[in-house]
Amino acid sequence: KVSSIAKELEMSPQDLMAIMSFETQGSFDASKRNDIGATGLLQFTRRTAKGLGTTTDKLSKMSPERQLDFVRKYLEPYKGKLGSLEDAYLSVLLPSKMGSKPTDVVMSKGRLGYAGNAYLDKNKDKKITMQEIMRAMRGYTRHEI
């Protein structure tokens, strides 16, 4: 199913697996929740789930295979723009930053998303660059399809 979705969205199935692995801390657990209640394979927020016609509670009760339908639905608007792992991941984390270069600041303290992702700010400069994000994702990029 991952291969089919990736082909449809013109992205690498390995990139899709890496993103879901990263978001679930390697578990691929569709019920996985973070501190702010984001849930599932892409850590859907309540607002995102609502926009997809569901809720985080419903998503958390789905099998990973069923939740992949919502992964597809979420990523569909980015079809053709998911050719790199960087842009594919930014479509999930912060779509407005797709196309960022490695040294570009993606998030900074006091701005949307920083608090929940502060662990990515390895040098503690209160800025998260694309390079820091990709360094964190490295361990999640070797999945067989």
GROMACS .gro file of C-alpha atoms in nm:
model
  145
    1LYS     CA    1   0.000   0.000   0.000
    2VAL     CA    2   0.290   0.237   0.078
    3SER     CA    3   0.440   0.170  -0.267
    4SER     CA    4   0.107   0.239  -0.435
    5ILE     CA    5   0.054   0.565  -0.245
    6ALA     CA    6   0.410   0.680  -0.311
    7LYS     CA    7   0.380   0.606  -0.684
    8GLU     CA    8   0.050   0.794  -0.700
    9LEU     CA    9   0.203   1.094  -0.520
   10GLU     CA   10   0.525   1.085  -0.724
   11MET     CA   11   0.749   1.029  -0.424
   12SER     CA   12   0.987   0.763  -0.302
   13PRO     CA   13   0.825   0.487  -0.096
   14GLN     CA   14   1.141   0.485   0.119
   15ASP     CA   15   1.090   0.855   0.193
   16LEU     CA   16   0.729   0.793   0.295
   17MET     CA   17   0.840   0.509   0.522
   18ALA     CA   18   1.115   0.727   0.672
   19ILE     CA   19   0.868   1.004   0.752
   20MET     CA   20   0.621   0.769   0.918
   21SER     CA   21   0.902   0.600   1.108
   22PHE     CA   22   1.037   0.937   1.227
   23GLU     CA   23   0.694   1.063   1.329
   24THR     CA   24   0.617   0.744   1.527
   25GLN     CA   25   0.969   0.707   1.668
   26GLY     CA   26   1.024   0.389   1.471
   27SER     CA   27   0.707   0.214   1.585
   28PHE     CA   28   0.471   0.268   1.288
   29ASP     CA   29   0.203   0.273   1.560
   30ALA     CA   30  -0.113   0.435   1.422
   31SER     CA   31  -0.227   0.514   1.778
   32LYS     CA   32   0.097   0.692   1.878
   33ARG     CA   33   0.027   1.033   2.037
   34ASN     CA   34   0.266   1.313   2.120
   35ASP     CA   35   0.249   1.569   2.402
   36ILE     CA   36   0.007   1.796   2.217
   37GLY     CA   37  -0.228   1.515   2.113
   38ALA     CA   38  -0.108   1.476   1.754
   39THR     CA   39  -0.171   1.118   1.651
   40GLY     CA   40  -0.067   0.846   1.415
   41LEU     CA   41   0.162   0.779   1.125
   42LEU     CA   42   0.209   1.149   1.041
   43GLN     CA   43   0.126   1.281   1.388
   44PHE     CA   44  -0.195   1.440   1.264
   45THR     CA   45  -0.306   1.736   1.476
   46ARG     CA   46  -0.670   1.778   1.575
   47ARG     CA   47  -0.707   2.057   1.319
   48THR     CA   48  -0.550   1.852   1.040
   49ALA     CA   49  -0.765   1.550   1.125
   50LYS     CA   50  -1.078   1.765   1.113
   51GLY     CA   51  -0.972   1.899   0.772
   52LEU     CA   52  -0.941   1.539   0.654
   53GLY     CA   53  -1.292   1.460   0.777
   54THR     CA   54  -1.196   1.264   1.086
   55THR     CA   55  -1.065   1.307   1.440
   56THR     CA   56  -0.745   1.213   1.617
   57ASP     CA   57  -0.947   0.971   1.830
   58LYS     CA   58  -1.078   0.792   1.521
   59LEU     CA   59  -0.732   0.791   1.365
   60SER     CA   60  -0.583   0.638   1.681
   61LYS     CA   61  -0.822   0.342   1.655
   62MET     CA   62  -0.737   0.264   1.292
   63SER     CA   63  -0.494   0.002   1.174
   64PRO     CA   64  -0.182   0.143   1.011
   65GLU     CA   65  -0.311   0.016   0.676
   66ARG     CA   66  -0.642   0.201   0.714
   67GLN     CA   67  -0.469   0.516   0.837
   68LEU     CA   68  -0.260   0.515   0.518
   69ASP     CA   69  -0.575   0.633   0.339
   70PHE     CA   70  -0.553   0.953   0.546
   71VAL     CA   71  -0.179   0.978   0.485
   72ARG     CA   72  -0.258   0.972   0.111
   73LYS     CA   73  -0.538   1.226   0.151
   74TYR     CA   74  -0.312   1.458   0.352
   75LEU     CA   75  -0.024   1.440   0.102
   76GLU     CA   76  -0.237   1.461  -0.214
   77PRO     CA   77  -0.217   1.843  -0.246
   78TYR     CA   78   0.164   1.812  -0.258
   79LYS     CA   79   0.170   1.559  -0.543
   80GLY     CA   80   0.463   1.631  -0.772
   81LYS     CA   81   0.642   1.834  -0.502
   82LEU     CA   82   0.758   1.539  -0.289
   83GLY     CA   83   1.064   1.441  -0.492
   84SER     CA   84   1.314   1.485  -0.211
   85LEU     CA   85   1.303   1.357   0.145
   86GLU     CA   86   1.347   1.716   0.264
   87ASP     CA   87   1.038   1.846   0.085
   88ALA     CA   88   0.837   1.534   0.159
   89TYR     CA   89   0.908   1.575   0.530
   90LEU     CA   90   0.843   1.949   0.525
   91SER     CA   91   0.501   1.878   0.371
   92VAL     CA   92   0.423   1.713   0.705
   93LEU     CA   93   0.614   1.937   0.945
   94LEU     CA   94   0.564   2.283   0.796
   95PRO     CA   95   0.452   2.292   0.431
   96SER     CA   96   0.523   2.663   0.393
   97LYS     CA   97   0.895   2.580   0.426
   98MET     CA   98   0.907   2.330   0.138
   99GLY     CA   99   1.204   2.410  -0.085
  100SER     CA  100   1.423   2.515   0.209
  101LYS     CA  101   1.800   2.487   0.174
  102PRO     CA  102   2.004   2.302   0.441
  103THR     CA  103   2.104   2.620   0.625
  104ASP     CA  104   1.757   2.780   0.611
  105VAL     CA  105   1.584   2.831   0.945
  106VAL     CA  106   1.261   2.633   0.943
  107MET     CA  107   1.145   2.721   1.294
  108SER     CA  108   1.261   2.950   1.571
  109LYS     CA  109   1.176   2.991   1.938
  110GLY     CA  110   0.852   3.176   1.992
  111ARG     CA  111   0.717   3.080   1.649
  112LEU     CA  112   0.464   2.817   1.547
  113GLY     CA  113   0.588   2.461   1.598
  114TYR     CA  114   0.916   2.532   1.772
  115ALA     CA  115   0.814   2.422   2.122
  116GLY     CA  116   0.700   2.079   2.005
  117ASN     CA  117   1.014   2.032   1.799
  118ALA     CA  118   1.276   2.198   2.021
  119TYR     CA  119   1.453   1.861   2.056
  120LEU     CA  120   1.568   1.911   1.695
  121ASP     CA  121   1.760   2.226   1.795
  122LYS     CA  122   2.078   2.037   1.876
  123ASN     CA  123   2.303   2.342   1.907
  124LYS     CA  124   2.045   2.519   2.129
  125ASP     CA  125   2.057   2.842   1.927
  126LYS     CA  126   1.676   2.868   1.939
  127LYS     CA  127   1.659   2.799   1.564
  128ILE     CA  128   1.587   2.476   1.380
  129THR     CA  129   1.748   2.451   1.039
  130MET     CA  130   1.668   2.206   0.763
  131GLN     CA  131   2.012   2.054   0.825
  132GLU     CA  132   1.923   1.980   1.190
  133ILE     CA  133   1.595   1.820   1.086
  134MET     CA  134   1.760   1.598   0.827
  135ARG     CA  135   2.035   1.498   1.069
  136ALA     CA  136   1.764   1.378   1.309
  137MET     CA  137   1.590   1.183   1.031
  138ARG     CA  138   1.902   0.995   0.916
  139GLY     CA  139   1.835   0.696   1.138
  140TYR     CA  140   1.489   0.650   0.991
  141THR     CA  141   1.574   0.636   0.621
  142ARG     CA  142   1.664   0.272   0.564
  143HIS     CA  143   1.331   0.095   0.526
  144GLU     CA  144   1.270  -0.182   0.278
  145ILE     CA  145   0.942  -0.176   0.089
   0.00000   0.00000   0.00000
